[in-house]
Tab-separated table of C-alpha atoms and ligand atoms in Angstrom:
chain	number	residue	atom	x	y	z
A	20	MET	CA	107.013	115.155	153.609
A	21	SER	CA	103.810	117.016	152.930
A	22	LYS	CA	102.490	116.927	149.422
A	23	LEU	CA	103.256	120.006	147.367
A	24	LYS	CA	100.246	122.098	146.578
A	25	TYR	CA	101.039	122.430	142.914
A	26	GLN	CA	101.948	119.435	140.798
A	27	THR	CA	101.385	118.498	137.180
A	28	LEU	CA	97.793	117.621	136.355
A	29	THR	CA	96.876	113.935	136.385
A	30	GLY	CA	98.128	112.237	133.246
A	31	MET	CA	100.450	115.144	132.364
A	32	HIS	CA	104.210	115.109	132.804
A	33	ASP	CA	107.294	117.293	132.598
A	34	ILE	CA	109.988	116.359	130.133
A	35	LEU	CA	113.085	116.958	132.241
A	36	PRO	CA	116.574	117.658	130.867
A	37	ASP	CA	117.626	114.014	131.283
A	38	ASP	CA	114.576	112.919	129.310
A	39	PHE	CA	115.539	115.235	126.493
A	40	ILE	CA	118.494	113.009	125.625
A	41	TYR	CA	115.902	110.417	124.639
A	42	PHE	CA	113.435	112.899	123.218
A	43	ASN	CA	116.063	114.366	120.909
A	44	ARG	CA	117.253	110.951	119.849
A	45	VAL	CA	113.771	109.986	118.735
A	46	LEU	CA	113.239	113.322	117.035
A	47	ARG	CA	116.545	113.081	115.172
A	48	ALA	CA	115.744	109.571	113.961
A	49	VAL	CA	112.344	110.755	112.718
A	50	GLU	CA	113.853	113.817	111.088
A	51	SER	CA	116.619	111.925	109.360
A	52	VAL	CA	114.235	109.339	107.881
A	53	ALA	CA	111.791	112.085	106.843
A	54	ARG	CA	114.522	114.098	105.204
A	55	TYR	CA	115.948	111.135	103.386
A	56	TYR	CA	112.571	110.277	101.911
A	57	GLY	CA	111.962	113.890	100.891
A	58	PHE	CA	109.288	114.836	103.461
A	59	SER	CA	108.822	118.495	104.476
A	60	ARG	CA	108.002	119.531	108.022
A	61	ILE	CA	104.654	121.067	108.925
A	62	GLU	CA	103.263	122.388	112.204
A	63	THR	CA	99.694	123.389	112.898
A	64	PRO	CA	97.986	125.121	115.862
A	65	VAL	CA	97.288	123.120	118.992
A	66	LEU	CA	93.711	124.483	118.927
A	67	GLU	CA	91.339	123.653	116.071
A	68	PHE	CA	87.598	123.828	115.519
A	69	ALA	CA	86.223	120.791	117.377
A	70	GLU	CA	84.371	119.817	114.218
A	71	VAL	CA	87.619	118.962	112.420
A	72	PHE	CA	87.866	115.979	114.776
A	73	ALA	CA	84.148	115.330	115.245
A	74	LYS	CA	83.921	114.900	111.468
A	75	GLY	CA	87.458	113.716	110.664
A	76	THR	CA	88.309	111.390	113.532
A	77	GLY	CA	84.642	110.444	113.865
A	78	ALA	CA	81.887	111.419	116.294
A	79	GLY	CA	81.470	107.883	117.629
A	80	THR	CA	85.144	107.266	118.379
A	81	ASP	CA	86.480	107.112	121.933
A	82	ILE	CA	88.784	110.019	121.137
A	83	VAL	CA	85.956	112.377	120.202
A	84	GLU	CA	83.266	110.972	122.437
A	85	LYS	CA	85.210	110.586	125.653
A	86	GLU	CA	88.701	111.997	125.441
A	87	MET	CA	88.723	115.314	123.654
A	88	TYR	CA	89.452	118.538	125.575
A	89	THR	CA	86.714	120.706	124.114
A	90	PHE	CA	85.629	124.181	125.166
A	91	ARG	CA	83.928	127.311	123.947
A	92	THR	CA	86.088	130.386	123.416
A	93	LYS	CA	85.075	133.851	124.539
A	94	GLY	CA	84.089	134.499	120.940
A	95	GLY	CA	81.719	131.515	121.029
A	96	ASP	CA	83.677	129.047	118.871
A	97	LEU	CA	83.638	125.405	119.889
A	98	VAL	CA	87.302	124.404	119.815
A	99	ALA	CA	89.388	121.407	120.843
A	100	LEU	CA	92.965	120.717	121.859
A	101	ARG	CA	94.344	118.546	119.084
A	102	PRO	CA	93.950	114.860	120.051
A	103	GLU	CA	95.785	113.735	116.886
A	104	TYR	CA	97.234	115.245	113.727
A	105	THR	CA	95.871	113.412	110.700
A	106	PRO	CA	92.572	115.326	110.194
A	107	VAL	CA	94.459	118.562	110.834
A	108	ILE	CA	97.073	117.783	108.203
A	109	MET	CA	94.263	117.152	105.733
A	110	ARG	CA	92.530	120.375	106.828
A	111	SER	CA	95.766	122.226	106.152
A	112	TYR	CA	96.314	120.512	102.771
A	113	LEU	CA	92.821	121.560	101.671
A	114	GLU	CA	92.963	125.044	103.184
A	115	HIS	CA	96.266	125.870	101.479
A	116	GLY	CA	95.350	124.358	98.116
A	117	MET	CA	98.235	121.893	98.310
A	118	HIS	CA	96.607	119.912	95.506
A	119	ASN	CA	98.150	122.562	93.226
A	120	LEU	CA	101.629	121.393	94.216
A	121	PRO	CA	103.273	118.416	92.495
A	122	GLN	CA	101.629	115.321	93.969
A	123	PRO	CA	102.033	113.533	96.237
A	124	VAL	CA	102.653	116.029	99.011
A	125	LYS	CA	104.858	114.422	101.666
A	126	LEU	CA	104.721	115.945	105.139
A	127	TRP	CA	106.069	115.128	108.585
A	128	TYR	CA	105.266	116.640	111.960
A	129	GLN	CA	106.009	116.458	115.651
A	130	GLY	CA	104.165	118.111	118.524
A	131	PRO	CA	101.873	117.709	121.531
A	132	CYS	CA	98.452	116.014	121.466
A	133	PHE	CA	95.828	115.855	124.218
A	134	ARG	CA	93.445	113.064	125.201
A	135	HIS	CA	91.593	112.821	128.481
A	136	GLU	CA	92.283	109.098	128.884
A	137	ARG	CA	92.362	106.974	132.016
A	138	PRO	CA	96.023	107.331	133.094
A	139	GLN	CA	98.002	104.084	132.859
A	140	ALA	CA	101.407	102.921	131.672
A	141	GLY	CA	102.295	104.567	128.365
A	142	ARG	CA	99.051	106.560	128.304
A	143	TYR	CA	99.229	110.249	129.031
A	144	ARG	CA	96.770	113.106	128.722
A	145	GLN	CA	99.371	115.256	127.022
A	146	PHE	CA	101.843	113.373	124.855
A	147	ASN	CA	103.961	114.052	121.811
A	148	GLN	CA	103.275	112.549	118.454
A	149	PHE	CA	105.343	112.501	115.303
A	150	GLY	CA	104.133	111.310	111.946
A	151	PHE	CA	104.607	110.986	108.212
A	152	GLU	CA	101.747	111.684	105.792
A	153	VAL	CA	101.627	111.266	102.002
A	154	LEU	CA	98.678	113.074	100.411
A	155	GLY	CA	97.479	112.806	96.830
A	156	GLU	CA	98.617	109.309	95.886
A	157	GLN	CA	96.664	106.074	95.882
A	158	LYS	CA	99.335	103.575	94.923
A	159	ALA	CA	100.249	100.707	97.224
A	160	SER	CA	103.904	101.716	96.953
A	161	VAL	CA	103.092	104.666	99.244
A	162	ASP	CA	101.673	102.339	101.908
A	163	GLY	CA	104.847	100.264	101.548
A	164	GLN	CA	107.020	103.347	101.877
A	165	ILE	CA	105.199	104.596	104.986
A	166	ILE	CA	105.593	101.197	106.660
A	167	GLN	CA	109.243	101.044	105.626
A	168	MET	CA	109.849	104.524	107.059
A	169	SER	CA	108.146	103.600	110.352
A	170	TYR	CA	110.323	100.544	110.608
A	171	GLY	CA	113.324	102.650	109.567
A	172	VAL	CA	112.814	104.955	112.569
A	173	MET	CA	112.787	101.962	114.897
A	174	LYS	CA	115.928	100.550	113.321
A	175	GLU	CA	117.673	103.901	113.482
A	176	LEU	CA	116.945	103.943	117.211
A	177	GLY	CA	118.401	100.474	117.654
A	178	PHE	CA	115.168	98.545	118.269
A	179	LYS	CA	115.539	94.872	117.460
A	180	ASN	CA	112.384	93.188	118.609
A	181	ILE	CA	109.761	94.848	116.482
A	182	THR	CA	106.717	93.466	114.729
A	183	ILE	CA	104.555	95.149	112.154
A	184	GLU	CA	100.946	94.041	112.297
A	185	VAL	CA	99.046	94.630	109.074
A	186	ASN	CA	95.486	94.306	107.862
A	187	SER	CA	93.136	95.756	105.303
A	188	ILE	CA	89.767	97.076	106.414
A	189	GLY	CA	88.340	97.588	102.931
A	190	ASP	CA	86.552	100.682	101.705
A	191	SER	CA	83.054	102.056	101.236
A	192	GLU	CA	82.369	99.377	98.637
A	193	CYS	CA	83.115	96.266	100.679
A	194	ARG	CA	83.023	97.382	104.303
A	195	PRO	CA	79.240	97.943	104.692
A	196	TYR	CA	78.564	94.341	103.665
A	197	PHE	CA	81.250	93.039	106.024
A	198	LYS	CA	79.766	95.102	108.848
A	199	LYS	CA	76.465	93.323	108.296
A	200	ILE	CA	78.093	89.896	108.521
A	201	LEU	CA	79.982	90.955	111.619
A	202	THR	CA	76.853	92.381	113.236
A	203	SER	CA	74.960	89.158	112.793
A	204	TYR	CA	77.896	87.191	114.224
A	205	PHE	CA	78.089	89.374	117.338
A	206	LYS	CA	74.312	89.665	117.716
A	207	SER	CA	74.022	85.933	118.258
A	208	ARG	CA	76.692	86.259	120.995
A	209	ARG	CA	75.507	89.550	122.452
A	210	SER	CA	75.289	88.407	126.060
A	211	ALA	CA	78.971	87.380	125.978
A	212	LEU	CA	80.059	90.954	125.162
A	213	CYS	CA	80.953	93.737	127.630
A	214	PRO	CA	78.346	96.546	128.060
A	215	ASP	CA	80.410	98.932	125.908
A	216	CYS	CA	80.532	96.429	123.061
A	217	GLN	CA	76.820	95.762	123.324
A	218	ARG	CA	76.423	99.450	122.566
A	219	ARG	CA	79.097	99.313	119.836
A	220	LEU	CA	77.108	96.544	118.177
A	221	LYS	CA	74.515	99.146	117.255
A	222	GLU	CA	76.946	101.890	116.265
A	223	ASN	CA	79.921	100.185	114.673
A	224	PRO	CA	80.602	96.456	115.092
A	225	LEU	CA	84.196	96.918	113.842
A	226	ARG	CA	85.008	98.650	117.136
A	227	ILE	CA	84.280	95.415	119.005
A	228	LEU	CA	87.362	93.973	117.325
A	229	ASP	CA	89.348	96.736	119.040
A	230	CYS	CA	88.023	95.995	122.558
A	231	LYS	CA	90.627	94.894	125.084
A	232	GLU	CA	88.150	93.182	127.493
A	233	GLU	CA	88.956	89.506	127.877
A	234	LYS	CA	85.384	88.295	127.350
A	235	CYS	CA	85.137	90.249	124.086
A	236	GLN	CA	88.523	88.939	122.975
A	237	ARG	CA	87.161	85.407	123.349
A	238	VAL	CA	84.144	86.162	121.171
A	239	LYS	CA	86.352	87.968	118.682
A	240	ALA	CA	88.538	84.877	118.196
A	241	GLY	CA	85.898	83.211	115.996
A	242	ALA	CA	84.614	86.314	114.203
A	243	PRO	CA	84.546	86.574	110.405
A	244	GLN	CA	87.619	88.240	108.901
A	245	ILE	CA	87.409	91.187	106.570
A	246	ILE	CA	90.228	89.996	104.310
A	247	ASP	CA	87.868	87.240	103.153
A	248	HIS	CA	85.322	89.874	102.115
A	249	LEU	CA	87.385	92.568	100.386
A	250	CYS	CA	86.191	93.896	97.030
A	251	GLU	CA	88.438	93.341	94.029
A	252	ASN	CA	90.035	96.772	94.223
A	253	CYS	CA	90.872	96.511	97.947
A	254	HIS	CA	92.072	92.946	97.535
A	255	LYS	CA	94.454	93.935	94.766
A	256	HIS	CA	95.716	96.914	96.725
A	257	PHE	CA	96.371	94.810	99.821
A	258	LYS	CA	98.143	92.145	97.787
A	259	ASN	CA	100.377	94.844	96.325
A	260	VAL	CA	101.163	96.260	99.761
A	261	LEU	CA	102.166	92.812	101.026
A	262	GLU	CA	104.356	92.290	97.973
A	263	PHE	CA	106.181	95.484	98.852
A	264	LEU	CA	106.633	94.363	102.449
A	265	ASP	CA	107.949	90.980	101.267
A	266	GLU	CA	110.368	92.620	98.910
A	267	LEU	CA	111.564	94.953	101.642
A	268	GLU	CA	111.961	91.908	103.911
A	269	LEU	CA	110.043	93.625	106.689
A	270	PRO	CA	109.042	91.467	109.662
A	271	TYR	CA	105.281	91.803	109.388
A	272	SER	CA	102.450	89.568	110.483
A	273	LEU	CA	98.870	89.612	109.301
A	274	ASN	CA	96.423	90.478	112.034
A	275	PRO	CA	92.950	89.937	110.569
A	276	TYR	CA	91.336	91.657	113.559
A	277	LEU	CA	93.388	94.832	113.483
A	278	VAL	CA	90.966	97.697	112.802
A	279	ARG	CA	92.317	100.776	114.662
A	280	GLY	CA	89.890	102.985	116.499
A	281	LEU	CA	89.516	105.815	114.007
A	282	ASP	CA	86.815	106.278	111.409
A	283	TYR	CA	88.785	107.542	108.459
A	284	TYR	CA	90.885	104.489	107.679
A	285	THR	CA	90.368	102.630	104.412
A	286	LYS	CA	92.271	99.658	103.019
A	287	THR	CA	95.654	99.309	104.751
A	288	VAL	CA	95.994	99.611	108.526
A	289	PHE	CA	99.107	98.725	110.493
A	290	GLU	CA	100.688	99.002	113.909
A	291	ILE	CA	104.237	98.675	115.150
A	292	VAL	CA	104.661	96.910	118.447
A	293	GLU	CA	107.658	95.966	120.500
A	294	ASN	CA	107.790	92.265	121.384
A	295	SER	CA	108.549	92.559	125.030
A	296	GLU	CA	110.436	89.630	126.564
A	297	ASP	CA	109.500	90.582	130.110
A	298	GLY	CA	105.831	90.970	129.272
A	299	LYS	CA	105.947	94.690	130.091
A	300	THR	CA	104.818	96.434	126.990
A	301	GLN	CA	104.173	100.077	126.247
A	302	GLY	CA	101.450	99.107	123.817
A	303	THR	CA	101.518	100.250	120.249
A	304	LEU	CA	104.505	102.429	119.420
A	305	MET	CA	103.302	103.559	115.998
A	306	GLY	CA	100.078	103.152	114.086
A	307	GLY	CA	98.791	104.205	110.728
A	308	GLY	CA	97.173	103.373	107.465
A	309	ARG	CA	95.443	104.656	104.380
A	310	TYR	CA	92.684	107.237	104.675
A	311	ASP	CA	91.323	107.831	101.200
A	312	GLY	CA	87.938	109.044	102.467
A	313	LEU	CA	89.075	111.711	104.935
A	314	SER	CA	89.305	114.616	102.528
A	315	LYS	CA	85.688	114.222	101.398
A	316	ILE	CA	84.516	113.889	105.000
A	317	LEU	CA	86.093	117.307	105.598
A	318	GLY	CA	84.300	118.730	102.558
A	319	GLY	CA	87.276	118.578	100.207
A	320	ARG	CA	88.032	116.962	96.865
A	321	ASP	CA	89.091	113.351	96.404
A	322	VAL	CA	92.536	113.055	98.017
A	323	PRO	CA	93.886	109.540	98.527
A	324	ALA	CA	96.352	109.532	101.404
A	325	CYS	CA	98.325	107.339	103.743
A	326	GLY	CA	100.258	108.022	106.942
A	327	VAL	CA	101.522	106.963	110.325
A	328	ALA	CA	101.765	108.461	113.816
A	329	GLY	CA	104.106	107.437	116.600
A	330	GLY	CA	104.208	108.270	120.285
A	331	MET	CA	107.429	109.966	121.422
A	332	GLU	CA	106.932	109.129	125.119
A	333	ARG	CA	106.184	105.459	124.519
A	334	ILE	CA	109.263	105.053	122.374
A	335	MET	CA	111.370	107.044	124.860
A	336	ASN	CA	110.140	104.811	127.695
A	337	VAL	CA	111.265	101.682	125.874
A	338	LEU	CA	114.614	103.237	125.000
A	339	LYS	CA	115.082	104.131	128.640
A	340	THR	CA	113.916	100.949	130.325
A	341	LYS	CA	115.485	98.522	127.890
A	342	GLY	CA	118.725	100.434	127.535
A	343	ILE	CA	118.405	100.598	123.757
A	344	LEU	CA	120.411	103.594	122.720
A	345	ARG	CA	122.971	103.405	120.047
A	346	ALA	CA	126.306	104.855	121.060
A	347	GLU	CA	127.406	106.584	117.876
A	348	LYS	CA	126.845	110.289	117.448
A	349	PRO	CA	123.986	111.329	115.215
A	350	GLU	CA	124.802	113.341	112.143
A	351	SER	CA	124.491	117.076	112.327
A	352	LYS	CA	121.381	118.631	110.850
A	353	LYS	CA	123.439	120.585	108.383
A	354	ALA	CA	125.145	117.467	107.073
A	355	GLN	CA	121.757	115.864	106.521
A	356	GLU	CA	120.403	118.866	104.654
A	357	GLN	CA	123.476	118.857	102.516
A	358	LYS	CA	122.850	115.220	101.665
A	359	GLN	CA	119.409	115.791	100.249
A	360	GLU	CA	120.570	118.679	98.126
A	361	ASP	CA	123.666	116.887	96.961
A	362	ALA	CA	122.044	113.751	95.569
A	363	LYS	CA	123.945	113.005	92.382
A	364	ILE	CA	122.209	109.711	91.760
A	365	PHE	CA	118.607	109.247	90.705
A	366	LEU	CA	116.823	105.923	90.984
A	367	ALA	CA	114.275	105.331	88.203
A	368	GLN	CA	112.017	102.312	87.990
A	369	LEU	CA	109.638	100.729	85.482
A	370	GLY	CA	106.973	98.217	86.426
A	371	GLU	CA	105.664	96.843	89.702
A	372	MET	CA	108.410	94.330	90.432
A	373	ALA	CA	111.153	96.829	89.678
A	374	LYS	CA	109.439	99.375	91.903
A	375	ARG	CA	109.360	96.936	94.807
A	376	LYS	CA	112.986	96.008	94.340
A	377	SER	CA	114.056	99.603	93.892
A	378	MET	CA	112.505	100.547	97.236
A	379	LYS	CA	114.764	97.974	98.833
A	380	LEU	CA	117.765	99.298	96.963
A	381	PHE	CA	116.846	102.806	98.111
A	382	GLU	CA	116.969	101.569	101.698
A	383	GLU	CA	120.398	100.025	101.066
A	384	PHE	CA	121.679	103.389	99.842
A	385	ARG	CA	120.231	105.035	102.944
A	386	ALA	CA	121.984	102.512	105.193
A	387	ALA	CA	125.236	103.233	103.303
A	388	LYS	CA	124.593	106.972	103.837
A	389	ILE	CA	124.748	107.695	100.112
A	390	PRO	CA	122.196	110.318	99.086
A	391	ILE	CA	119.995	109.351	96.151
A	392	ALA	CA	116.780	110.802	94.807
A	393	GLU	CA	113.744	108.901	93.578
A	394	SER	CA	110.293	109.397	92.211
A	395	PHE	CA	108.462	106.227	93.193
A	396	SER	CA	105.114	107.780	92.441
A	397	LYS	CA	105.967	108.364	88.772
A	398	ASP	CA	105.548	105.440	86.413
A	399	SER	CA	106.867	106.737	83.110
A	400	LEU	CA	110.603	106.617	82.520
A	401	LYS	CA	110.451	109.848	80.565
A	402	ALA	CA	108.911	111.717	83.498
A	403	GLN	CA	111.493	110.258	85.840
A	404	LEU	CA	114.400	111.195	83.590
A	405	ARG	CA	112.976	114.689	83.405
A	406	SER	CA	112.951	114.889	87.226
A	407	ALA	CA	116.517	113.562	87.299
A	408	ASP	CA	117.599	116.154	84.781
A	409	LYS	CA	115.860	118.953	86.668
A	410	MET	CA	117.626	118.142	89.903
A	411	GLY	CA	120.967	117.919	88.114
A	412	ALA	CA	121.598	114.214	88.733
A	413	LYS	CA	124.881	112.974	87.316
A	414	TRP	CA	123.803	109.348	87.095
A	415	VAL	CA	120.475	107.598	86.761
A	416	LEU	CA	120.064	104.012	87.893
A	417	ILE	CA	117.380	102.456	85.719
A	418	PHE	CA	115.511	99.520	87.125
A	419	GLY	CA	113.218	98.003	84.490
A	420	GLN	CA	111.379	94.687	84.101
A	421	LYS	CA	114.368	92.852	82.641
A	422	GLU	CA	116.707	94.279	85.253
A	423	ALA	CA	114.380	93.244	88.081
A	424	LEU	CA	114.092	89.696	86.721
A	425	GLU	CA	117.811	89.258	86.224
A	426	ASP	CA	119.006	91.247	89.253
A	427	PHE	CA	121.043	93.904	87.565
A	428	ILE	CA	120.625	97.612	87.039
A	429	THR	CA	121.345	99.917	84.108
A	430	LEU	CA	123.536	102.869	84.941
A	431	ARG	CA	123.126	105.883	82.702
A	432	ASP	CA	125.600	108.738	82.690
A	433	MET	CA	123.440	111.843	82.240
A	434	GLU	CA	126.232	113.891	80.660
A	435	THR	CA	127.424	111.428	78.034
A	436	GLY	CA	124.282	109.302	77.707
A	437	ALA	CA	126.485	106.183	78.025
A	438	GLN	CA	124.873	103.179	79.686
A	439	LYS	CA	126.233	100.085	81.388
A	440	GLU	CA	124.890	97.186	83.400
A	441	ILE	CA	125.834	96.540	87.030
A	442	LYS	CA	124.932	93.508	89.124
A	443	LEU	CA	122.444	94.433	91.834
A	444	ASP	CA	124.645	93.421	94.757
A	445	LYS	CA	127.489	95.611	93.441
A	446	VAL	CA	125.486	98.774	92.812
A	447	VAL	CA	125.944	100.501	96.171
A	448	GLU	CA	129.708	99.856	96.188
A	449	GLU	CA	130.215	100.934	92.595
A	450	MET	CA	128.266	104.138	93.103
A	451	ARG	CA	130.278	104.893	96.236
A	452	GLU	CA	133.469	104.575	94.184
A	453	LYS	CA	132.056	106.812	91.484
A	454	LEU	CA	131.125	109.466	94.035
A	455	ASN	CA	134.544	109.241	95.641
A	456	SER	CA	136.228	109.655	92.264
A	457	ILE	CA	134.428	112.926	91.543
A	458	LYS	CA	135.227	114.257	95.011
A	459	LYS	CA	138.969	113.843	94.390
B	25	LIG	P1	96.766	106.903	117.511
B	25	LIG	O1	96.621	108.305	116.991
B	25	LIG	O2	95.811	106.561	118.624
B	25	LIG	O3	96.856	105.898	116.431
B	25	LIG	O4	98.197	106.872	118.224
B	25	LIG	C1	99.400	106.862	117.528
B	25	LIG	C2	100.507	106.649	118.512
B	25	LIG	O5	100.515	107.709	119.470
B	25	LIG	C3	100.333	105.390	119.350
B	25	LIG	O6	100.903	104.295	118.680
B	25	LIG	C4	101.085	105.746	120.596
B	25	LIG	O7	102.468	105.500	120.454
B	25	LIG	C5	100.856	107.218	120.748
B	25	LIG	N1	99.782	107.506	121.707
B	25	LIG	C6	98.446	107.484	121.498
B	25	LIG	N2	97.775	107.831	122.597
B	25	LIG	C7	98.703	108.069	123.553
B	25	LIG	C8	98.660	108.467	124.923
B	25	LIG	N3	97.511	108.709	125.530
B	25	LIG	N4	99.820	108.621	125.588
B	25	LIG	C9	100.995	108.395	124.983
B	25	LIG	N5	101.105	108.024	123.692
B	25	LIG	C10	99.983	107.861	122.984
């Protein structure tokens, strides 16, 4: 058969009706997790000023240097097809003065991205990303929540063999010094590096850690590790993040050489990978981290932030090839919306340990499909009770220091002010009964 004259461009693909079964499944999982955690959807134009990425993603990154679809418009503007969302979400936050809203601002998105990459398995030139971003909060609990949500999406889709790789890459205080140490390590082994990495040695030695060439991997194996050189602030933050992950019982592993190829990351970075039994892997399914410096790079105020992006096609491919697709019907959108509005229970927490444990409890309520509201970013009980009151919660579950130590929770009836203690492993059941009793 002769080849058709018109086909999709190299690296681009149609999403056919049969594929949409998978596409919609992924989207619904993302949407349901986002909704449950109180994230609002945002969409931005596919075209942006190229500078948003040149500055935000970083001029020396592969994405900007080699992969971006950039062109000049008839009006003379230098624009680019969005290669990723994160700098754009920050651009939008700053442009729309979202710092005036109650912080943090929690956003999710889904849409097409474009990168002129070398086509290979799981790598397209147009692909769909989804993501969760929390802007305006520096606490480690946010990093924990983002990682939990990423894992939650995978679980919702029925993935079993998932690993979360985590690292901290420090910040502007500790990273420059580490870069120096790393440079001197690689300099003495320069001839063992690939030509690209020899160049990277001058520009940014951290990128060498990202190189997939076998010879560079060998050199990397003995390289100094940034976790040994974190400043006090970054060290404390990372420790806190890991405590959250432990408490949430997430299957993570430390990867001291995980850096991620983008310039804006600070402190936490992580990736979610599928452990393929047959050796055929789609690569990273989701990746993210903290990007406290991005706002200033884009000329804005100080906005600490953390987020994650996942690839729809890569996840769809695994769902398809491995036959992972849960049989039960997803909930209707309306039912989910109803859930968020109907939360009658508010989860309040006091102190670090209680916060970690309450995030786990929150997940248990989600698994039991019982809507509850939270305010993990607020520390004072008063402020949390005020939020609970404002949203008309009937009950508040108070998780304080004593409760966390002794594994119980204090239940407060917001109408009568009466309080009682419930053992932690009975909370979900008891609250289900309470909800059922008011429905009758
Ligand atoms: P990144 O923005 O590079 O961290 O990518 C986030 C996620 O998007 C990755 O974990 C992949 O799942 C997906 N992704 C990135 N680049 C591509 C691509 N060229 N084709 C398909 N998916 C991609």
